[in-house]
PDB file of C-alpha atoms in Angstrom:
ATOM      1  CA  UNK A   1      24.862 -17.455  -1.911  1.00  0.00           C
ATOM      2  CA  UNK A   2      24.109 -14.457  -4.532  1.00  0.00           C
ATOM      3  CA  UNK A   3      24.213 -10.963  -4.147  1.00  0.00           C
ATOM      4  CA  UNK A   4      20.437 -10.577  -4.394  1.00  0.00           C
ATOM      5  CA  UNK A   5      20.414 -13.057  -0.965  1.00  0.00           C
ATOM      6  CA  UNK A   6      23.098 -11.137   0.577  1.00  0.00           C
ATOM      7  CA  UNK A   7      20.596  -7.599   0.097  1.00  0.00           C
ATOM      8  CA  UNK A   8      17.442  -9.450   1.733  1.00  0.00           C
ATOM      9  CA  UNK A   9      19.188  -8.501   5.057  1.00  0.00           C
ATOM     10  CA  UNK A  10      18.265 -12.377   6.304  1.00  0.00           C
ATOM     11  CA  UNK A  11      22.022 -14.057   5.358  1.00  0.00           C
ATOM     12  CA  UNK A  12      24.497 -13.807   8.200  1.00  0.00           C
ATOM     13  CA  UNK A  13      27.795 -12.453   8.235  1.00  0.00           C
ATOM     14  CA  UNK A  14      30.389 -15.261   8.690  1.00  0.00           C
ATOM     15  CA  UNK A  15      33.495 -16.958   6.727  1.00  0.00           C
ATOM     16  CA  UNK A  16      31.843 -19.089   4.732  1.00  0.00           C
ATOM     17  CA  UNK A  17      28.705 -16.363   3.409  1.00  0.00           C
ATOM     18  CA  UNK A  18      32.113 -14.160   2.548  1.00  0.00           C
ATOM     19  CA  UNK A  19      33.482 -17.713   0.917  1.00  0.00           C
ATOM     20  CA  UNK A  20      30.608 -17.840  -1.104  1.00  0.00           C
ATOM     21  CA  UNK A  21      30.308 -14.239  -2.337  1.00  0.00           C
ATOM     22  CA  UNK A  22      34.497 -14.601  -3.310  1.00  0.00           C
ATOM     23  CA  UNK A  23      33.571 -17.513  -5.305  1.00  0.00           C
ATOM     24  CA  UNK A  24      30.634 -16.255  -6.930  1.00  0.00           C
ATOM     25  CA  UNK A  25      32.343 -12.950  -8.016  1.00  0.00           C
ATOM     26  CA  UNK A  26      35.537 -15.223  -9.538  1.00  0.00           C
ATOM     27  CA  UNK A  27      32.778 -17.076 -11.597  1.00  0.00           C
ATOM     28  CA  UNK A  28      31.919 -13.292 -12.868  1.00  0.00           C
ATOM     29  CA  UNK A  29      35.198 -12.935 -13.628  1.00  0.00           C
ATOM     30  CA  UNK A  30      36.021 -15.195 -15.232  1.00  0.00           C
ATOM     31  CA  UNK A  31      33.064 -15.846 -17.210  1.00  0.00           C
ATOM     32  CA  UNK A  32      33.133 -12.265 -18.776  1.00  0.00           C
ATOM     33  CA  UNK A  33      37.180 -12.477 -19.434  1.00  0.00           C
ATOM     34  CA  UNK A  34      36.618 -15.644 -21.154  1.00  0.00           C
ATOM     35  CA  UNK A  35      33.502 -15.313 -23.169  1.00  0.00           C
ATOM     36  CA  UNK A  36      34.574 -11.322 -24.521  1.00  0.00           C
ATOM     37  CA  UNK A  37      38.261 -12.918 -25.476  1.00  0.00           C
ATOM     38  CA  UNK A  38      37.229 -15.683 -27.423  1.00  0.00           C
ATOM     39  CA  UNK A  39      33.413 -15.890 -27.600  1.00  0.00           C
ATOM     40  CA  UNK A  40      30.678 -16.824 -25.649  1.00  0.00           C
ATOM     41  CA  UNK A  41      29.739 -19.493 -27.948  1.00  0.00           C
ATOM     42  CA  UNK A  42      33.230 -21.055 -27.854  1.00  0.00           C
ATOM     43  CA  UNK A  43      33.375 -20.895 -24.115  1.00  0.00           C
ATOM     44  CA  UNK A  44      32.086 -23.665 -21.803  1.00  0.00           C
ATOM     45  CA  UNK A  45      30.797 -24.043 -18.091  1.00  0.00           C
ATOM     46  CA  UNK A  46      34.050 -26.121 -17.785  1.00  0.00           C
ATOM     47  CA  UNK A  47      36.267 -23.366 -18.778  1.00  0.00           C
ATOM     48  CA  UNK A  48      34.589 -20.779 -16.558  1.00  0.00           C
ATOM     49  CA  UNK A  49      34.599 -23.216 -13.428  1.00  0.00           C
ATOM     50  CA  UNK A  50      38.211 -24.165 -13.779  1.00  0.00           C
ATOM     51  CA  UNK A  51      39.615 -20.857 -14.041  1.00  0.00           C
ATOM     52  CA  UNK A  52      37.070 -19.820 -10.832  1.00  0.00           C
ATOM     53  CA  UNK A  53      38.749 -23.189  -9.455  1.00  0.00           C
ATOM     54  CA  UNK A  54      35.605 -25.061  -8.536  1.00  0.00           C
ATOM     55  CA  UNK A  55      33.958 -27.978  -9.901  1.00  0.00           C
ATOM     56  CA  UNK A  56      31.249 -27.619 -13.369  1.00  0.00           C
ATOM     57  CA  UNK A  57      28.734 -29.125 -10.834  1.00  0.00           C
ATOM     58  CA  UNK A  58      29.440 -26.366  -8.170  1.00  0.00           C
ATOM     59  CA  UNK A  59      29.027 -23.813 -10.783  1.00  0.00           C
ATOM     60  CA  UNK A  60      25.331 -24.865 -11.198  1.00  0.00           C
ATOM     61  CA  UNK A  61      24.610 -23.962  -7.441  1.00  0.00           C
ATOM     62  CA  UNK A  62      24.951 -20.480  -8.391  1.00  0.00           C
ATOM     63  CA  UNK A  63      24.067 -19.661 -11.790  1.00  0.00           C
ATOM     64  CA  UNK A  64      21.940 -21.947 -13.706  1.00  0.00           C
ATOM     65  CA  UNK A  65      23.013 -21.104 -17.187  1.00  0.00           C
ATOM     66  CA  UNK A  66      26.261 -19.811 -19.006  1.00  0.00           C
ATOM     67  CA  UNK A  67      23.992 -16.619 -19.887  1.00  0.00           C
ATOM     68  CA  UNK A  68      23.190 -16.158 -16.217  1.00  0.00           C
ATOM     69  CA  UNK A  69      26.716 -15.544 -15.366  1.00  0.00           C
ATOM     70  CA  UNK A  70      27.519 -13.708 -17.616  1.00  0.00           C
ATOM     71  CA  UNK A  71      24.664 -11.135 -16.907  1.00  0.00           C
ATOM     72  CA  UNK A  72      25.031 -11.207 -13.184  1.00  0.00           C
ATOM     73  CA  UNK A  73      25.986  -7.320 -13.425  1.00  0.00           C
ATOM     74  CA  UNK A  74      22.169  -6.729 -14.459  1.00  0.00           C
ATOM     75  CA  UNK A  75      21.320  -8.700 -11.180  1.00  0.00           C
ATOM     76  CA  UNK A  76      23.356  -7.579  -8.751  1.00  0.00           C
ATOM     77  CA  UNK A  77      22.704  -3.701 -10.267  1.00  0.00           C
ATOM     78  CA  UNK A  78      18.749  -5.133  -9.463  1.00  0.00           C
ATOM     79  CA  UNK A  79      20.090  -5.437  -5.724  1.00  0.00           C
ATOM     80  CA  UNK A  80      22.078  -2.530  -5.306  1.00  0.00           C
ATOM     81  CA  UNK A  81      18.903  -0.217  -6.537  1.00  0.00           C
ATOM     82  CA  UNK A  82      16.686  -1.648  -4.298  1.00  0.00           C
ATOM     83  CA  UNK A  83      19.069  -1.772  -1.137  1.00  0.00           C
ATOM     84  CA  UNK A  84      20.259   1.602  -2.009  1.00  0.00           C
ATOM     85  CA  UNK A  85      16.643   3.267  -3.069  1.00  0.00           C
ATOM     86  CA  UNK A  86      15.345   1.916   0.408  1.00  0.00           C
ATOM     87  CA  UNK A  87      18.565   4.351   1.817  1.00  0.00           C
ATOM     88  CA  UNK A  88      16.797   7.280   0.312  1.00  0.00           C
ATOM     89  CA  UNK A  89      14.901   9.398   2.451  1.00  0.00           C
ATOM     90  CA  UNK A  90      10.909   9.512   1.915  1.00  0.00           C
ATOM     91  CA  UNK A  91      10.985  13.867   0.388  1.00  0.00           C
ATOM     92  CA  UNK A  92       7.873  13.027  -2.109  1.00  0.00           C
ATOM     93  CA  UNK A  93      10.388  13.059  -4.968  1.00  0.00           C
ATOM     94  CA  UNK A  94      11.133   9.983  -6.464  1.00  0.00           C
ATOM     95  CA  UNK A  95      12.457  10.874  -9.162  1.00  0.00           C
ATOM     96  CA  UNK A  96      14.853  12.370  -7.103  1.00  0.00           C
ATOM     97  CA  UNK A  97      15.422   9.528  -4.739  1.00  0.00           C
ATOM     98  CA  UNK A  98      16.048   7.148  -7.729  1.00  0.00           C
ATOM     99  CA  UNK A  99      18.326   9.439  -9.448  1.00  0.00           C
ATOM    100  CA  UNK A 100      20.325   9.344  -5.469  1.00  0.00           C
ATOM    101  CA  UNK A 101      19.959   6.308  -5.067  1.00  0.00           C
ATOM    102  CA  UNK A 102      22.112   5.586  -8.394  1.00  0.00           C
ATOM    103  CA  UNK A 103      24.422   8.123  -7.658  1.00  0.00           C
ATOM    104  CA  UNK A 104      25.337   6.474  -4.550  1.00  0.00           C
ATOM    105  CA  UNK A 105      25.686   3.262  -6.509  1.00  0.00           C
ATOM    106  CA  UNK A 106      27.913   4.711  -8.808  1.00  0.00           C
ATOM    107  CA  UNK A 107      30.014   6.431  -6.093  1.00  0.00           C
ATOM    108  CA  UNK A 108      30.944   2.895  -4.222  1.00  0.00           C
ATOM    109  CA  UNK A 109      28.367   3.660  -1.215  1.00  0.00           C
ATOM    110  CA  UNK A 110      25.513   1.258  -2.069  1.00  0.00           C
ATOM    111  CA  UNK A 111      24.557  -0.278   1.733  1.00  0.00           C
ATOM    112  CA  UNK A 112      25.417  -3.508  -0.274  1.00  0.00           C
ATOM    113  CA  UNK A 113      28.591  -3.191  -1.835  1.00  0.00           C
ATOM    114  CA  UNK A 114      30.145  -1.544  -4.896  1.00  0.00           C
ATOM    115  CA  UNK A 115      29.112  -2.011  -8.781  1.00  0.00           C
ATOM    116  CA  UNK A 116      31.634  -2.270 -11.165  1.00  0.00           C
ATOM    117  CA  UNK A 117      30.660  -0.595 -14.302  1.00  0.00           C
ATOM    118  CA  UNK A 118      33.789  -2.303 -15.846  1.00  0.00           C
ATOM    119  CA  UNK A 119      31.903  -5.154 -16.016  1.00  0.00           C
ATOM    120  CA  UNK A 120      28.715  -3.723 -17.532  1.00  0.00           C
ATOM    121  CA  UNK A 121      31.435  -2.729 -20.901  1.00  0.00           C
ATOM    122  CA  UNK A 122      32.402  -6.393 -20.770  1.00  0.00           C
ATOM    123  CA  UNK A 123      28.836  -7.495 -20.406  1.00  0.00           C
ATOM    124  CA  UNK A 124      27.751  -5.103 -23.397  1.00  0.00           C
ATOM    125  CA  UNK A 125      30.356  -6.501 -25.764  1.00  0.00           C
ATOM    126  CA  UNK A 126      29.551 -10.049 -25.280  1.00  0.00           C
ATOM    127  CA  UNK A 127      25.271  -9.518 -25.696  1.00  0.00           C
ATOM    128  CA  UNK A 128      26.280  -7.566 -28.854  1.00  0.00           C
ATOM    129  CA  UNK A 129      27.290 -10.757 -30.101  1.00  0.00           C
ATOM    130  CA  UNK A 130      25.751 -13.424 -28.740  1.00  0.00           C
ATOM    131  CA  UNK A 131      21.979 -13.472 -29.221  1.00  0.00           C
ATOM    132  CA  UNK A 132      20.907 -16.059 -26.197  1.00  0.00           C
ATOM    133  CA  UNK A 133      22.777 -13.465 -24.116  1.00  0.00           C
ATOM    134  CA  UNK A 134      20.909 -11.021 -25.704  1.00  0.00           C
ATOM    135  CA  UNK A 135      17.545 -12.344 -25.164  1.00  0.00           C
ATOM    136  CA  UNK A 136      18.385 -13.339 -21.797  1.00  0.00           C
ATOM    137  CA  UNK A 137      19.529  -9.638 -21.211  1.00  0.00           C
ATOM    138  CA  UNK A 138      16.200  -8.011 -22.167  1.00  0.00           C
ATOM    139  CA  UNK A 139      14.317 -10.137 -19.640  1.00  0.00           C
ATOM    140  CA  UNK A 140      16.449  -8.962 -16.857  1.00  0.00           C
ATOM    141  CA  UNK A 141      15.996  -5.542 -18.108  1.00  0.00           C
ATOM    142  CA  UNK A 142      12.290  -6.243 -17.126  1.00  0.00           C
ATOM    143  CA  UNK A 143      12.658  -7.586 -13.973  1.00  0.00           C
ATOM    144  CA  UNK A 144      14.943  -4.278 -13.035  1.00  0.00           C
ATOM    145  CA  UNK A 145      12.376  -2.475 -14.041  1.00  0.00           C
ATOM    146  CA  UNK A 146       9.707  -4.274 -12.216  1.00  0.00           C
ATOM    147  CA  UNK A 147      11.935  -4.046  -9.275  1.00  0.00           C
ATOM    148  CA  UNK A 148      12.373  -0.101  -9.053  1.00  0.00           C
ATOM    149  CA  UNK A 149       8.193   0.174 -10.366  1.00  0.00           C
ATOM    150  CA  UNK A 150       7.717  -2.445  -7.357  1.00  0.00           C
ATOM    151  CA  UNK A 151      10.307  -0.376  -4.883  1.00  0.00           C
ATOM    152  CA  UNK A 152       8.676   3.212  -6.022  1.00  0.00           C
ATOM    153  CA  UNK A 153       4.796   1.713  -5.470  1.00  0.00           C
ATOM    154  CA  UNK A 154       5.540   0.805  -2.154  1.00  0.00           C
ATOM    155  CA  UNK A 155       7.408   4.222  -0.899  1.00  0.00           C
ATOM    156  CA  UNK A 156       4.397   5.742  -2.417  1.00  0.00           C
ATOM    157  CA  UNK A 157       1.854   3.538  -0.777  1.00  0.00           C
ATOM    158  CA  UNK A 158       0.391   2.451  -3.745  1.00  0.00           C
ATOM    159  CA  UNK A 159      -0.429  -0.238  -6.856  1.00  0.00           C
ATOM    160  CA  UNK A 160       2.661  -0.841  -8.974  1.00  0.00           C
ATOM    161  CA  UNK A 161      -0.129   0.211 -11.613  1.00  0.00           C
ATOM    162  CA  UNK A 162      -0.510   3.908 -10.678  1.00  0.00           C
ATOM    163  CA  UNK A 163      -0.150   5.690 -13.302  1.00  0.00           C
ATOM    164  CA  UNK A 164       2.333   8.023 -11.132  1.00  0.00           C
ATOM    165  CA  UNK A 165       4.337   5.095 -10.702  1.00  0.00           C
ATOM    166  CA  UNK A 166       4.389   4.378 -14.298  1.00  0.00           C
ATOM    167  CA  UNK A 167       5.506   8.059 -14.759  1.00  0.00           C
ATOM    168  CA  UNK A 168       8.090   8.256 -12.652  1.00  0.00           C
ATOM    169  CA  UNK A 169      10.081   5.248 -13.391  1.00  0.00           C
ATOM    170  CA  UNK A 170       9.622   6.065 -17.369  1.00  0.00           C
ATOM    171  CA  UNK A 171      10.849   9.454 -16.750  1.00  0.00           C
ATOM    172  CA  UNK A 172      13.710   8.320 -14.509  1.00  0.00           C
ATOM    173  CA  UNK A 173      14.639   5.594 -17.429  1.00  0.00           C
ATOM    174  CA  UNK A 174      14.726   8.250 -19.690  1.00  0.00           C
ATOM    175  CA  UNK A 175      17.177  10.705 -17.966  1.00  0.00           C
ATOM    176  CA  UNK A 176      19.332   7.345 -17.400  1.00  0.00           C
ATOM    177  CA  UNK A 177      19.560   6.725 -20.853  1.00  0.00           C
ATOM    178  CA  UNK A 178      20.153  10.177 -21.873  1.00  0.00           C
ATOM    179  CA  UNK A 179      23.095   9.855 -19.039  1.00  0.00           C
ATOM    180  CA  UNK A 180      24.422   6.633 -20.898  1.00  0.00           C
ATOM    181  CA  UNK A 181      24.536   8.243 -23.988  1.00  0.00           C
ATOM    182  CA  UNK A 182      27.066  10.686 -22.593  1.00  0.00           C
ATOM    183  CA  UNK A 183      28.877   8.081 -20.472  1.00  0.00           C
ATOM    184  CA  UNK A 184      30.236   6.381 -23.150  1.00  0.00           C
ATOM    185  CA  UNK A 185      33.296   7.617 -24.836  1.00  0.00           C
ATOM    186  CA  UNK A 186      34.383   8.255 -28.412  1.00  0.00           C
ATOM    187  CA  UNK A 187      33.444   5.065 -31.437  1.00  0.00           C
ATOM    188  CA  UNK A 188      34.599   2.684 -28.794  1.00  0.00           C
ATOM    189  CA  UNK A 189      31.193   2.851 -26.658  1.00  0.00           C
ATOM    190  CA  UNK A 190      33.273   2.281 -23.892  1.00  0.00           C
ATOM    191  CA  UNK A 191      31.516   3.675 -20.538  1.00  0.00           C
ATOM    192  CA  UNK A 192      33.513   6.403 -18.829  1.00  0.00           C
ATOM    193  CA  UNK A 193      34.280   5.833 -14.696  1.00  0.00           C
ATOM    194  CA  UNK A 194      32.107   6.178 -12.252  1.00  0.00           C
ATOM    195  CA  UNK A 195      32.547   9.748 -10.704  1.00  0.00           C
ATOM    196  CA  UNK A 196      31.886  11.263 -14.756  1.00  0.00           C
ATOM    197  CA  UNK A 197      29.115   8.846 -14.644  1.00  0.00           C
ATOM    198  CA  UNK A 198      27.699   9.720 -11.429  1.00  0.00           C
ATOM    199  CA  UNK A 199      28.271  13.701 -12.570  1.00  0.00           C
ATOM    200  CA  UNK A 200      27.055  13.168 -15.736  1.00  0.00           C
ATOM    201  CA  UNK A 201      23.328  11.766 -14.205  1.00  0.00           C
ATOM    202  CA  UNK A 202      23.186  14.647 -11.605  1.00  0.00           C
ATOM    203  CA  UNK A 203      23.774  17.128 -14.668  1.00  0.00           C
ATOM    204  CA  UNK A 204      21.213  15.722 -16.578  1.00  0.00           C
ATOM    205  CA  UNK A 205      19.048  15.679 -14.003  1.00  0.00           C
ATOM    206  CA  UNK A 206      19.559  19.406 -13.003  1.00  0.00           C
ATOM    207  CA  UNK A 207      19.055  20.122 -16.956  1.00  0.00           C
ATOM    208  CA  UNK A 208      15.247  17.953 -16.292  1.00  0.00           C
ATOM    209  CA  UNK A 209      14.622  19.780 -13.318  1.00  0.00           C
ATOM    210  CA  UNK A 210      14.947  23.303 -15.145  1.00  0.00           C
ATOM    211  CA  UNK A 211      13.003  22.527 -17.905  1.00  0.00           C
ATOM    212  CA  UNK A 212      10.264  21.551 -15.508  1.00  0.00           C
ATOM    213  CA  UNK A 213      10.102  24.668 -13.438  1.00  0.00           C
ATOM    214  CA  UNK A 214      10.334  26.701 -17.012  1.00  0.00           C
ATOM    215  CA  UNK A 215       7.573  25.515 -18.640  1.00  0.00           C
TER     216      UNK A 215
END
């Protein structure tokens, strides 16, 4: 059981789907603790499963490499955009709707559960120095952004190659990142909570929208 299974809408609530989820979240855990204290190199698949308290074989029925657990944020922040961008009412903008549909992420009300940007600081430290975790980390950056290009195409009604689909998930990219930059905090680059993140979007947005409609 993942996270991305738990957002199809097809896995049934019940002990042991809520068994699953606990164990895959202490595998998280305890994969991100352990690889940013003393490396991800120096950490094994038998460190991670003993301190999640489940067998190195178990471990393999839910992540299939060290890297994969390790960058589960990226997936389950896959899941919580589309569950939470297919909350957003159908206005015409999508920018705006994507730009929502974070917000709510950020403010603990994805229809899917919470996100916790905690991790993604954890997560950033280890791909900084680890390079498989690196390269793993820019192919799930694709497949996020096929997934909201994929997500936006189909509220639209159209190919995932309109070029209005291209647009608006570049644009919406780019007010993210120009969010991040302000999220994180001082020479640390440690990423500020969730409400100042969540504010911080929404003003940047508002700043977007203005320039738009004054020019």
């Amino acid at each position: 059981m993942t996270l991305a299974e738990a957002g199809t809408g097809q896995v049934k609530a019940g002990l042991r789907e809520r068994k699953k989820l606990q164990t895959r979240d202490r595998l998280i855990a305890a994969a991100l603790d352990l690889c940013d204290r003393q490396g991800f190199e120096s950490t094994t698949v038998d460190q991670i499963a003993d301190i999640a308290d489940i067998s190195p074989r178990t471990f393999n029925r839910y992540f299939a490499t060290k890297e994969d657990v390790v960058l589960a944020p990226i997936e389950d922040m896959i899941t919580s955009m589309a569950a939470s961008l297919d909350d957003q009412p159908r206005t015409g903008n999508e920018i705006e709707a994507l730009v929502n549909a974070q917000v709510q992420i950020l403010g603990g009300r994805c229809p899917i559960g919470a996100v916790d940007l905690a991790r993604f600081e954890t997560m950033n430290r280890i791909i900084q120095n680890a390079p498989s975790v690196s390269a793993r980390s820019i192919e799930l950056g694709e497949k996020k952004f096929q997934s909201i290009t994929a997500k936006v195409a189909e509220r639209l009604e159209v190919d995932t190659d309109d070029p209005k689909v291209r647009v608006i998930v570049s644009v919406y990219i780019s007010l993210m990142h120009l969010s991040m930059d302000t999220w994180r905090c001082g020479s640390t680059g440690q990423i500020a909570d969730s409400a100042v993140a969540a504010e911080t979007l929404q003003a940047t947005y508002k700043i977007f929208r203005e320039v738009i409609e004054n020019h």
